[in-house]
Coordinates of C-alpha atoms and ligand atoms in Angstrom, one line a residue:
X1 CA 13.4 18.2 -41.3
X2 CA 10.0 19.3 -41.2
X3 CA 7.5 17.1 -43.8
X4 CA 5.1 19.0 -45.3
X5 CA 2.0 17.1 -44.0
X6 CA 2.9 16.7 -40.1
X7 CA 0.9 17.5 -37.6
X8 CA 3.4 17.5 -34.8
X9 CA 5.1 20.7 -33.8
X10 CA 8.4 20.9 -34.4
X11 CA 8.8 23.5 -31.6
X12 CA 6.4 24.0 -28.9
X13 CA 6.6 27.3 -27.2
X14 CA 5.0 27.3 -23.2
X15 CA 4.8 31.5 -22.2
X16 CA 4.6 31.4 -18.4
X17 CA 6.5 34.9 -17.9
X18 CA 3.4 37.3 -16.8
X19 CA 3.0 38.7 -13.4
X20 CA -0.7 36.9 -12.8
X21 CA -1.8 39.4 -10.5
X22 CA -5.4 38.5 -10.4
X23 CA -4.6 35.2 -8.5
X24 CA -3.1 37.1 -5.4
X25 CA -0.7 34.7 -4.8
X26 CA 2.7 34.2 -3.4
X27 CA 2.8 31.9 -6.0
X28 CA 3.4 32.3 -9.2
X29 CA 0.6 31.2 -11.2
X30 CA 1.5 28.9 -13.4
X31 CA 2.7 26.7 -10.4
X32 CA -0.7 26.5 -9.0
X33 CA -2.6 23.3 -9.9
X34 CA -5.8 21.5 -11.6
X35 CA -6.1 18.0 -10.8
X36 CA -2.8 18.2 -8.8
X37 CA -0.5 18.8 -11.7
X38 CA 0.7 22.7 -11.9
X39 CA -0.4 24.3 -14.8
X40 CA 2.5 24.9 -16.8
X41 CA 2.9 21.0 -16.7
X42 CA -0.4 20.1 -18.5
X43 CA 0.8 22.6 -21.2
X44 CA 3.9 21.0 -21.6
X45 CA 2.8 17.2 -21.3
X46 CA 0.3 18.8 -24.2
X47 CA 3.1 19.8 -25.9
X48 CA 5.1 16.4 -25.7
X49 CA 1.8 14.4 -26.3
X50 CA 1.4 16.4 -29.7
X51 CA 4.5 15.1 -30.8
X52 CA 6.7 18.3 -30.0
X53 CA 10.7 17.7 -30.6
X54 CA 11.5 20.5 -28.6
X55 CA 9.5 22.3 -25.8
X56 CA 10.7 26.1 -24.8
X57 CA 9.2 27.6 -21.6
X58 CA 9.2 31.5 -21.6
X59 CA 9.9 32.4 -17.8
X60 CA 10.0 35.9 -16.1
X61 CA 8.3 36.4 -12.9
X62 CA 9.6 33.6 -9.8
X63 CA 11.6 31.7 -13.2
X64 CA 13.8 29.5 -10.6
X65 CA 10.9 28.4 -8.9
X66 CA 9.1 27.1 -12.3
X67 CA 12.8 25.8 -13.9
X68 CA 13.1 23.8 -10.7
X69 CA 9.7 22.4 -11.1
X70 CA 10.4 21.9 -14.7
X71 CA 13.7 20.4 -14.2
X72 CA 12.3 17.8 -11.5
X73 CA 9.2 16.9 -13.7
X74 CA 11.1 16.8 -16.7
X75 CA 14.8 16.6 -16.0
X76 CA 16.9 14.1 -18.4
X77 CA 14.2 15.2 -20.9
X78 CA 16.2 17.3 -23.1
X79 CA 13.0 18.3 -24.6
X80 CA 12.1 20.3 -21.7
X81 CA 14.4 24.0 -21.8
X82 CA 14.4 27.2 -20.6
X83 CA 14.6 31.0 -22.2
X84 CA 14.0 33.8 -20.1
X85 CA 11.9 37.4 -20.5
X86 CA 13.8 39.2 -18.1
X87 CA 10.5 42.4 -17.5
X88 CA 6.7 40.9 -18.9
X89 CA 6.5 43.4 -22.0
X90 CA 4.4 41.8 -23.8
X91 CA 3.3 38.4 -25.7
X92 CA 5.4 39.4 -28.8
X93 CA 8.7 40.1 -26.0
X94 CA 7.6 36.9 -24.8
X95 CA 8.0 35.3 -27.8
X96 CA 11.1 37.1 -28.8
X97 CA 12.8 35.7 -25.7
X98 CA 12.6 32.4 -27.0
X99 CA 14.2 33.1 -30.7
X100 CA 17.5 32.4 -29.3
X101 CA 16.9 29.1 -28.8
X102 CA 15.7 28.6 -31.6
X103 CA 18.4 29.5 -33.7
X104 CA 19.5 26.8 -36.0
X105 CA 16.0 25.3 -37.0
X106 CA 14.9 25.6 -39.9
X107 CA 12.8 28.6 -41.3
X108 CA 10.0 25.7 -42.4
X109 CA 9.9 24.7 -38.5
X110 CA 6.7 25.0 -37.4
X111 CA 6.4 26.1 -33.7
X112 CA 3.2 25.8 -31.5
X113 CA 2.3 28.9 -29.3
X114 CA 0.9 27.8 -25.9
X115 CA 0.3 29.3 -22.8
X116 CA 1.1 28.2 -19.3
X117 CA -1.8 29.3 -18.0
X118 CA -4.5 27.6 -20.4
X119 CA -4.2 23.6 -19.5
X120 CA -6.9 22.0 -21.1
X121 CA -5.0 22.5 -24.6
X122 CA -5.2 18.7 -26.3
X123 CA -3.0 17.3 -28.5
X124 CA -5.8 16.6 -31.0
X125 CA -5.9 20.6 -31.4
X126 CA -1.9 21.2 -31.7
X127 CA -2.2 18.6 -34.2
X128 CA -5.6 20.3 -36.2
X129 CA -3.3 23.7 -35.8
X130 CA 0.1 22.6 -37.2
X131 CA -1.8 21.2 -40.1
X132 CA -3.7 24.4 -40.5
X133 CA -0.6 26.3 -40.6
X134 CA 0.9 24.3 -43.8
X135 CA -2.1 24.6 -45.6
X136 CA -1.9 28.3 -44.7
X137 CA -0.3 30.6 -47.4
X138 CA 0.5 32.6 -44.4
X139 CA 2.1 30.2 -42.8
X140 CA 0.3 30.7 -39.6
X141 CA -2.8 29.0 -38.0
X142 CA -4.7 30.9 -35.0
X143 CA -7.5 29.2 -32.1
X144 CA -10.8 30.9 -32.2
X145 CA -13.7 30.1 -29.7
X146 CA -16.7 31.3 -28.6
X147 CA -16.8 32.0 -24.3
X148 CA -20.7 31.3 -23.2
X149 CA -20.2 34.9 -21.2
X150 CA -17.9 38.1 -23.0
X151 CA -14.5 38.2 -21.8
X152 CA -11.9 40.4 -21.9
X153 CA -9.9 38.5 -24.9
X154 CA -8.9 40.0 -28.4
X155 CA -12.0 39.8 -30.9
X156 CA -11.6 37.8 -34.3
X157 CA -11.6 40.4 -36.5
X158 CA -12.9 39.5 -40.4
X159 CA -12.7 40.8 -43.4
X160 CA -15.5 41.1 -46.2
X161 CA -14.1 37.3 -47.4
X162 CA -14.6 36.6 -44.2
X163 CA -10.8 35.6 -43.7
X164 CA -8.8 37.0 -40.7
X165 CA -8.2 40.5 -41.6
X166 CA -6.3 41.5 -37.8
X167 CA -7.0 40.8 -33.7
X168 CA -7.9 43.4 -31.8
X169 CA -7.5 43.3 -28.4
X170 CA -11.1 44.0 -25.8
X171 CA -8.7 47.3 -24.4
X172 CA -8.2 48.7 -28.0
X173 CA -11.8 47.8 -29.5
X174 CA -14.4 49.5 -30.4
X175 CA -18.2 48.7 -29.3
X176 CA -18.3 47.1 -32.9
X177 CA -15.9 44.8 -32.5
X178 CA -16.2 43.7 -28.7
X179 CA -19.6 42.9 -30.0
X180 CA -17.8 40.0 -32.1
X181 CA -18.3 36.9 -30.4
X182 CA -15.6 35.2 -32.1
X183 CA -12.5 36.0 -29.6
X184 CA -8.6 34.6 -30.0
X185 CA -7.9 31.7 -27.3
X186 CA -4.0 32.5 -27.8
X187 CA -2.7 29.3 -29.2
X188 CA -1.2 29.1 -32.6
X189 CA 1.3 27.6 -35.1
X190 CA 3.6 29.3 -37.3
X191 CA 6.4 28.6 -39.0
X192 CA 9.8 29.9 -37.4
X193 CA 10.6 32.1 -40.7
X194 CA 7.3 34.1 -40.7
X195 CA 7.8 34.3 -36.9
X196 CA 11.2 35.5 -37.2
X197 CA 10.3 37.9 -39.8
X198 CA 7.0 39.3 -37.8
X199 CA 8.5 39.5 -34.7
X200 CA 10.8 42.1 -36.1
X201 CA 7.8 45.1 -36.9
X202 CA 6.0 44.3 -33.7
X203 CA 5.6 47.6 -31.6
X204 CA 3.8 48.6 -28.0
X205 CA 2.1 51.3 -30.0
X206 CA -1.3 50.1 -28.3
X207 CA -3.9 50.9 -25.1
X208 CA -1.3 48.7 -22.6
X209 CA 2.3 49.9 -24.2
X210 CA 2.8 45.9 -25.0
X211 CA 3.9 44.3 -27.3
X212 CA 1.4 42.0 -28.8
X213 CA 1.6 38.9 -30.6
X214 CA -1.8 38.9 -32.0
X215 CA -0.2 41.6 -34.4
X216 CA 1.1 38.8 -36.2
X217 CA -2.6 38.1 -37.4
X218 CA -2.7 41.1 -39.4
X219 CA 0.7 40.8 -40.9
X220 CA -0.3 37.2 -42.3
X221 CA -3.6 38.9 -43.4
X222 CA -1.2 40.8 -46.3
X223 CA -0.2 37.3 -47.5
X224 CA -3.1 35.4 -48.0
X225 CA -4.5 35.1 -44.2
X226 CA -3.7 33.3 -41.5
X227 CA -5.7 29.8 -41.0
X228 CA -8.3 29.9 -38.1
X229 CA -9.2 26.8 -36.2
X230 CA -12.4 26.7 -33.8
X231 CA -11.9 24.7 -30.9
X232 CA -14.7 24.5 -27.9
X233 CA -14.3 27.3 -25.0
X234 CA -13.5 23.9 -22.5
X235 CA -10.4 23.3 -24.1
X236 CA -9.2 26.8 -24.1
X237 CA -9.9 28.8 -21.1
X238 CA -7.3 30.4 -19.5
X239 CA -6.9 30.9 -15.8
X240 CA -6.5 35.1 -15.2
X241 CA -7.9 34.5 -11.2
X242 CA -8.7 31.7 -9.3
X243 CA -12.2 31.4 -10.1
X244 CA -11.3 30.7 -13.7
X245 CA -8.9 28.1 -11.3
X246 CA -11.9 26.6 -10.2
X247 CA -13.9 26.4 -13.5
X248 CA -11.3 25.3 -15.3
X249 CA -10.6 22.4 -12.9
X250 CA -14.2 21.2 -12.5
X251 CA -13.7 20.8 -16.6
X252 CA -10.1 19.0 -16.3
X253 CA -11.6 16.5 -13.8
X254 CA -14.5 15.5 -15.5
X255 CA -12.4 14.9 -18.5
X256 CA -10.1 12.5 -16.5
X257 CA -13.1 10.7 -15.0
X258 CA -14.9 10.4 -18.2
X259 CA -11.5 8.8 -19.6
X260 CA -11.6 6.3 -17.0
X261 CA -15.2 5.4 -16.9
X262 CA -14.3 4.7 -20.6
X263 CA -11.4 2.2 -19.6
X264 CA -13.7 0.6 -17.3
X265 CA -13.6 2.4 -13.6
X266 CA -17.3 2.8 -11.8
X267 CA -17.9 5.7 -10.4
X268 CA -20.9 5.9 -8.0
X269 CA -20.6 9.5 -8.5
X270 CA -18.7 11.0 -11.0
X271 CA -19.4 14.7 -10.3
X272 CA -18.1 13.9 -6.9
X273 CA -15.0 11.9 -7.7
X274 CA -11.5 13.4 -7.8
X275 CA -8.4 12.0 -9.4
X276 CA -5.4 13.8 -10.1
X277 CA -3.8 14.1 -13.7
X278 CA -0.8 12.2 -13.1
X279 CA -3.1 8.9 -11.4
X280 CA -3.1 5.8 -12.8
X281 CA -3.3 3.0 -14.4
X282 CA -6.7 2.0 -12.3
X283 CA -7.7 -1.0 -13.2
X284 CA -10.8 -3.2 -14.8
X285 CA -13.9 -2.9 -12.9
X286 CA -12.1 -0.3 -10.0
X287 CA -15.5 0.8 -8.1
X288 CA -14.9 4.1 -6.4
X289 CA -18.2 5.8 -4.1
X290 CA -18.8 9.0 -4.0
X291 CA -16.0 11.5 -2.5
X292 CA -13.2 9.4 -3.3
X293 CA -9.7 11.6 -3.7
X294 CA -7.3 9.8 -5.6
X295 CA -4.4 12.0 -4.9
X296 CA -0.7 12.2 -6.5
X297 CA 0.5 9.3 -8.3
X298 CA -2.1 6.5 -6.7
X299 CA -2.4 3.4 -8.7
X300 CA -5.4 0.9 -8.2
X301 CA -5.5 -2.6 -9.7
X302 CA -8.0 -4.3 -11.2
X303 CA -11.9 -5.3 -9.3
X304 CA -10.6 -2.7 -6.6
X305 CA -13.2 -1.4 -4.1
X306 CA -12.4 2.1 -2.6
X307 CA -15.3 3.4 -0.8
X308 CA -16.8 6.3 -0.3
X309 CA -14.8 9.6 1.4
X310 CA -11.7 8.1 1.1
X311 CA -8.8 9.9 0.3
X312 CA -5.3 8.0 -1.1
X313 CA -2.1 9.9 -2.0
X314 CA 0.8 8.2 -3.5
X315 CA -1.1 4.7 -2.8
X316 CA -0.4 1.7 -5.0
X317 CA -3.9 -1.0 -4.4
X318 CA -3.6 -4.3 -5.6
X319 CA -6.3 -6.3 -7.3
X320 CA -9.4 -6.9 -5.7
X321 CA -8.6 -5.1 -2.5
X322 CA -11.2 -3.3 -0.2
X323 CA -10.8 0.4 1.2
X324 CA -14.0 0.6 3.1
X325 CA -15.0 4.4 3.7
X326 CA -13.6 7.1 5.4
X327 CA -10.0 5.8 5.4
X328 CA -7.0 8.3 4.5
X329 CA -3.6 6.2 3.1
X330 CA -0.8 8.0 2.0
X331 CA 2.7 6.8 0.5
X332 CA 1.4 3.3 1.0
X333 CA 0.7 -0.2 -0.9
X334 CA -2.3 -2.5 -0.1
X335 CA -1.8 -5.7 -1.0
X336 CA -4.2 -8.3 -3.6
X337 CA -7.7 -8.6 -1.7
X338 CA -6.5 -7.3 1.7
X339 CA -8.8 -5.1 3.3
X340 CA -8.2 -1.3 5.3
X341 CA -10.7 0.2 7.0
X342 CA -13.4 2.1 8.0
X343 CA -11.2 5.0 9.4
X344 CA -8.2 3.6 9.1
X345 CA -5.3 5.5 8.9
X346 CA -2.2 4.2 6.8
X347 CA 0.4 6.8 7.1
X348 CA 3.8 6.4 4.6
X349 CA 5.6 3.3 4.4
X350 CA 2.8 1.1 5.0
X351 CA 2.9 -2.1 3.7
X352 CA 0.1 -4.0 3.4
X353 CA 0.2 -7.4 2.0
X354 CA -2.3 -10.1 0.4
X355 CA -5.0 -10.6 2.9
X356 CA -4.3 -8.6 5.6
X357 CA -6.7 -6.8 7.4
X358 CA -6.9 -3.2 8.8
X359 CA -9.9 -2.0 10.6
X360 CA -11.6 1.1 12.5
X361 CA -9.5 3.4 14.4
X362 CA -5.6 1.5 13.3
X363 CA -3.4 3.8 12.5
X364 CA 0.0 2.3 10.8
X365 CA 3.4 4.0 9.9
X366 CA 6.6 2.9 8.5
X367 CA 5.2 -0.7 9.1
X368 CA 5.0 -4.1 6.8
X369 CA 1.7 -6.1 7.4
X370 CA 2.5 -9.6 6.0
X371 CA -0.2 -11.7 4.2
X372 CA -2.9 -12.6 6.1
X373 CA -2.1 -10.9 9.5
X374 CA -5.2 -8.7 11.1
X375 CA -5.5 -5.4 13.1
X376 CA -9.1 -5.0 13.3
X377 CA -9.6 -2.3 15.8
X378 CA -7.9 0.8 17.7
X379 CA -4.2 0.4 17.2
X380 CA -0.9 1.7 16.5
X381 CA 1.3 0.2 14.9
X382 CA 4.3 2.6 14.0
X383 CA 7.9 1.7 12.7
X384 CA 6.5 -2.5 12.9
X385 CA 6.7 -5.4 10.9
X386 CA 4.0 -7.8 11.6
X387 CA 4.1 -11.4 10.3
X388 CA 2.1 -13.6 8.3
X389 CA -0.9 -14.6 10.2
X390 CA -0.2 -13.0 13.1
X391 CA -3.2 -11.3 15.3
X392 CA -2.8 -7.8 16.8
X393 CA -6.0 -7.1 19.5
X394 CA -7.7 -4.0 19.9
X395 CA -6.0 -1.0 22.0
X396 CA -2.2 -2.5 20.8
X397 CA 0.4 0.2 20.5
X398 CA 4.0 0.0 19.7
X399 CA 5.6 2.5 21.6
X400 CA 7.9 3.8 19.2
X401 CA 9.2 6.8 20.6
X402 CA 11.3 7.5 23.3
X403 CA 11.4 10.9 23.0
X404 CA 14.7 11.3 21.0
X405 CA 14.6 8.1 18.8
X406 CA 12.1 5.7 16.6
X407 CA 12.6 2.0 17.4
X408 CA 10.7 -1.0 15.9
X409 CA 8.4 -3.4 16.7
X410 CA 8.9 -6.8 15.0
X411 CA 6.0 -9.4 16.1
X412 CA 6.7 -12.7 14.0
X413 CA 4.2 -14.8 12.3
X414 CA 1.4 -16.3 13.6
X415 CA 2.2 -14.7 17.3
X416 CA -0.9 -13.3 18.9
X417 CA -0.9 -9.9 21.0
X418 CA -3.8 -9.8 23.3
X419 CA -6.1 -6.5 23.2
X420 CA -5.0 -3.4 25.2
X421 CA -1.0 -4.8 25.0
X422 CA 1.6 -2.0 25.1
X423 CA 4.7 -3.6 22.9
X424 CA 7.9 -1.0 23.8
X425 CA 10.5 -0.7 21.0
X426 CA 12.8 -1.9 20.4
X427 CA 11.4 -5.4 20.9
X428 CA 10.5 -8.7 19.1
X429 CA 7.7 -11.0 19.8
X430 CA 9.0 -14.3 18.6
X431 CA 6.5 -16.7 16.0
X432 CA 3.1 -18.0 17.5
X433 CA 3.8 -16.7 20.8
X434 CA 1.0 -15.3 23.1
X435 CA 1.1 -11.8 24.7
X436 CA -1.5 -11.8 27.5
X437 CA -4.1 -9.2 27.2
X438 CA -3.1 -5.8 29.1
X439 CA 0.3 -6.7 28.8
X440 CA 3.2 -3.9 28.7
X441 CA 6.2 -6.1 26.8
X442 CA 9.4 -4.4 27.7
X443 CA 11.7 -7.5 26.9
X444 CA 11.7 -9.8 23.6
X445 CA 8.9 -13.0 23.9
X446 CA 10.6 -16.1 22.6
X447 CA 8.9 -18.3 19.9
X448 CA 5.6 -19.9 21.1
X449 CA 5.7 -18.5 25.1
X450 CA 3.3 -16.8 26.4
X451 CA 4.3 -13.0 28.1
X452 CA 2.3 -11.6 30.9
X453 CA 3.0 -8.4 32.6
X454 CA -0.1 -7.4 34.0
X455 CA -0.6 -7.8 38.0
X456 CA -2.2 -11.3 39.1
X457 CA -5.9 -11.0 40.0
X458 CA -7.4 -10.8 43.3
X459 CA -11.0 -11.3 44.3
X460 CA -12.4 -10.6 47.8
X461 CA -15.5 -11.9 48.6
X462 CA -18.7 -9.7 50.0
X463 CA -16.5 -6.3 49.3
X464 CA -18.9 -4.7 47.2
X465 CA -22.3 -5.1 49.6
X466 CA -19.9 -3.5 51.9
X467 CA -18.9 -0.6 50.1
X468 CA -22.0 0.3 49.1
X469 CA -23.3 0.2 52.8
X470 CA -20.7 2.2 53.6
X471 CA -21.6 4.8 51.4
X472 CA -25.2 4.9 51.6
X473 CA -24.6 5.6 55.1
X474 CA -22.0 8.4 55.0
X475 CA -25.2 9.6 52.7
X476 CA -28.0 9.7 55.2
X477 CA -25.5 11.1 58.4
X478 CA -24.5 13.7 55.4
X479 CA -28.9 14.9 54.7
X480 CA -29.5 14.3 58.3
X481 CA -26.8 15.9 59.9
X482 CA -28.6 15.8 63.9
X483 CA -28.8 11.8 63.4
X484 CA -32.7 12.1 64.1
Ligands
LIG501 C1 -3.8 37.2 -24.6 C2 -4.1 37.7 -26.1 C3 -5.6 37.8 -26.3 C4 -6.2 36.5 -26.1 C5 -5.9 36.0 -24.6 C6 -6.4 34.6 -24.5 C7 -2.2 39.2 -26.6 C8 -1.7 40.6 -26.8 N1 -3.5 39.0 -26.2 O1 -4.4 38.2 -23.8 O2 -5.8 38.2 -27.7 O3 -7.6 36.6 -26.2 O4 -4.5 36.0 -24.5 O5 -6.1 34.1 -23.2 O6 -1.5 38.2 -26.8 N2 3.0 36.3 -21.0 C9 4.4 36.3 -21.0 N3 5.1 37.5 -21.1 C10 4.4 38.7 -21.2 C11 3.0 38.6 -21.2 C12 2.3 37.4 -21.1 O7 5.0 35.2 -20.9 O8 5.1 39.7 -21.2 C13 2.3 35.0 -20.9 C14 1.5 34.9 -19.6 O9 2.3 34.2 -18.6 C15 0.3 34.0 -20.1 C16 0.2 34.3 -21.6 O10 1.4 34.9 -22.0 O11 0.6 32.6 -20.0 C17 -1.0 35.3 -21.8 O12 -0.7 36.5 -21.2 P1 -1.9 37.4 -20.6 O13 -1.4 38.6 -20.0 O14 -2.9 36.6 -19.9 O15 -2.6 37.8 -22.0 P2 -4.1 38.3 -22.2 O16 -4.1 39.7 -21.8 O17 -5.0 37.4 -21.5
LIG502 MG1 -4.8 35.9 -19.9

């Protein structure tokens, strides 16, 4: 039951059913993201944040695309359900669709209005709004702000008290009132038994044949007046085409990077650094340069140094390790203080343990590093497992692939492979054996031999004078062909 001084929704409504025509996409727009996460998902986590018991998406247009999302974000969450507004008539319809799951709670419930397609809502203001709506006799609190530039949103409209006499929407105004900068960012509370009630006398008697929600403003206004709370434009701006995408992720991303310059992350430069939403925990005294892309669900431990351009995606860094610049990792751990890169490439299922080294040009894959071992320059090492201490020269490849199947490469601790070594899977190079530089190893190397493939070496004394007579004389009978 609902206590009179919450601030946590009891209900959270998410309406994601419009057509979003203005992002010309073959996807729907509340699937497109900021900061990696799709934007129906910061409204929801918003939602859940604020304390929500339940959260209803309202789905319409591509609805099994966005339930599946929902369902694999959120699934075993009961917290997370569906209704569905079959044809986009209308925020009001929107809201309609969802009564049926609603039926049951309380008429004192109050339920939070949200939209999929405004993602920097906060908790803080779902909190300041529920509270808003008790206090109101109307039992209904409304989100104004104030956009630095008009837009085409419903205008405030105030009576002579200067309490919330209706919204008018920009396509039914006047000049009068779209001169009102005061404009309705579409988020409210209200408790379920005013909305039930309200929803009833809504009509699409308007400019767009809709029916609109904001309706509900003036209905409150005959009982007392519906609360408004002012929240800043940053935390309210809806996405209608995908440069509102862009504005509203530059805003999203300094908001992450400001919360983890708080916790204690240096950024060389801020305005250049991206993290996704769903990133984290990064650790004490992380140091990131400039155009680092912390992609997905990348974790970074404490006193890590990830250098500029890098670009990590689904990477876990351990403490104190060193990404040196340019390097792209992806599904992949780096071990406490082990060091990757420059231009390294660390591909998914990479292991990378305490120590280890990777440098320019190594490209790894489905391979475990063990503590301490060191590829410092131009390999491959693809579908491995390299142990402990063990030394892999420049130019080494595994030759994975046969064409048809992968096949690993397991080179045991301590064992050294000599630069420009060609090690074809599947094969094993036994524990502190040698593999001779320029060596193709087609057959397993037992523990502490030495493999050698490469042809013996022959050198023939005087042969170079002569071939360079030779050819400086086939030169002068070539410009002199009459030999005078
Ligand atoms: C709405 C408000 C306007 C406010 C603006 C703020 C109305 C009538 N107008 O206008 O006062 O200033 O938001 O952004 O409410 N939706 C559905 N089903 C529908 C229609 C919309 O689920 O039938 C969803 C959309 O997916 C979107 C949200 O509701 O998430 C807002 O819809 P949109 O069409 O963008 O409303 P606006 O015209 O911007
Ligand atoms: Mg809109």
């Amino acid at each position: 039951m609902t206590t009179p001084y919450t601030t946590a929704p009891d209900i959270a409504l998410v309406l994601a059913a419009g057509l979003g025509t203005r992002m010309h996409s073959a996807t729907v727009k509340v699937l497109h993201e900021v900061a990696g996460k799709p934007l129906i998902a910061w409204a929801v986590d918003a939602a859940i944040d604020a304390g929500a018991r339940r959260v209803v998406a309202v789905l319409g247009h591509q609805r099994e695309r966005v339930d599946e999302f929902l369902a694999s974000r959120y699934g075993g969450k009961a917290t997370v359900e569906v209704a569905v507004q079959a044809e986009p008539r209308g925020t009001g319809d929107a809201v309609r669709a969802a009564l049926p799951a609603m039926t049951g709670e309380p008429d004192e419930a109050v339920v939070a209005i949200l939209y999929g397609d405004a993602p920097l809502v906060t908790e803080g203001l779902l909190a300041s709004l529920c509270a808003a709506c008790q206090r109101s006799p109307a039992g209904m609190a409304v989100t104004a702000t104030e956009p630095p530039h008009p837009v085409a949103y419903g205008r405030l409209v105030r009576d002579s008290r200067g309490r919330l006499a209706r919204i008018v929407e920009h396509v039914d105004a006047t000049d009068d009132e779209r001169a009102i900068a005061e404009v309705n960012a579409g988020i409210y509370a209200i408790r379920l038994g005013r909305l039930r009630e309200d929803l009833r006398h809504l009509s699409a008697d308007n400019a767009q044949g809709e029916i609109y929600l904001t309706d509900l403003a003036a209905r409150a206004a005959a009982r007392g007046g519906a609360e408004v709370v002012r929240a800043p434009w940053e935390e309210v701006m809806g996405i209608n085409d995908r440069v509102d995408l862009a504005a509203v992720a530059r805003c999203a991303r300094r908001r992450i990077n400001e919360a983890w310059m708080i916790a204690g992350v240096t950024m060389e430069a801020p305005e250049a650094t991206y993290i996704d939403a769903d990133c984290g925990p990064l650790g004490a005294d992380v140091w990131l340069g400039p155009g680092v892309c912390l992609r997905g669900q990348t974790r970074i431990g404490d006193g890590a140094r990830i250098d500029a351009g890098c670009v990590l995606t689904d990477v876990v860094v351990e403490a104190g390790a060193t990404i040196k610049p340019s390097s792209v990792l992806s599904e992949a751990t780096i071990g406490t203080a082990a060091q990757v890169g420059p231009f390294s490439h660390c591909r998914p299922g990479t292991v990378i343990d305490e120590r280890a080294r990777i440098g320019n040009f190594v490209e790894t894959k489905k391979s475990h590093i063990m503590a301490g071992a060191k590829a410092n320059h131009l390999a491959y090492l693809g579908d491995a497992s390299v142990g402990a201490g063990a030394n892999i020269g420049a130019g080494t490849i595994t030759c994975n692939y046969d064409g048809v199947k992968k096949h690993r490469t397991v080179i045991e601790s301590g064992a050294f492979i000599g630069s420009d070594s060609q090690l074809i899977a599947p094969v094993t190079v036994g524990r502190d054996a040698y593999v001779g530089s320029g060596t193709t190893v087609t057959r397993d190397v037992p523990r502490s031999s030495l493999a050698l493939s490469r042809a013996k070496q022959v050198n023939i004394d005087g042969w170079a004078d002569r071939f360079r007579d030779a050819q400086n004389r086939r030169q002068s009978r070539q410009s002199d062909p009459d030999g005078k």
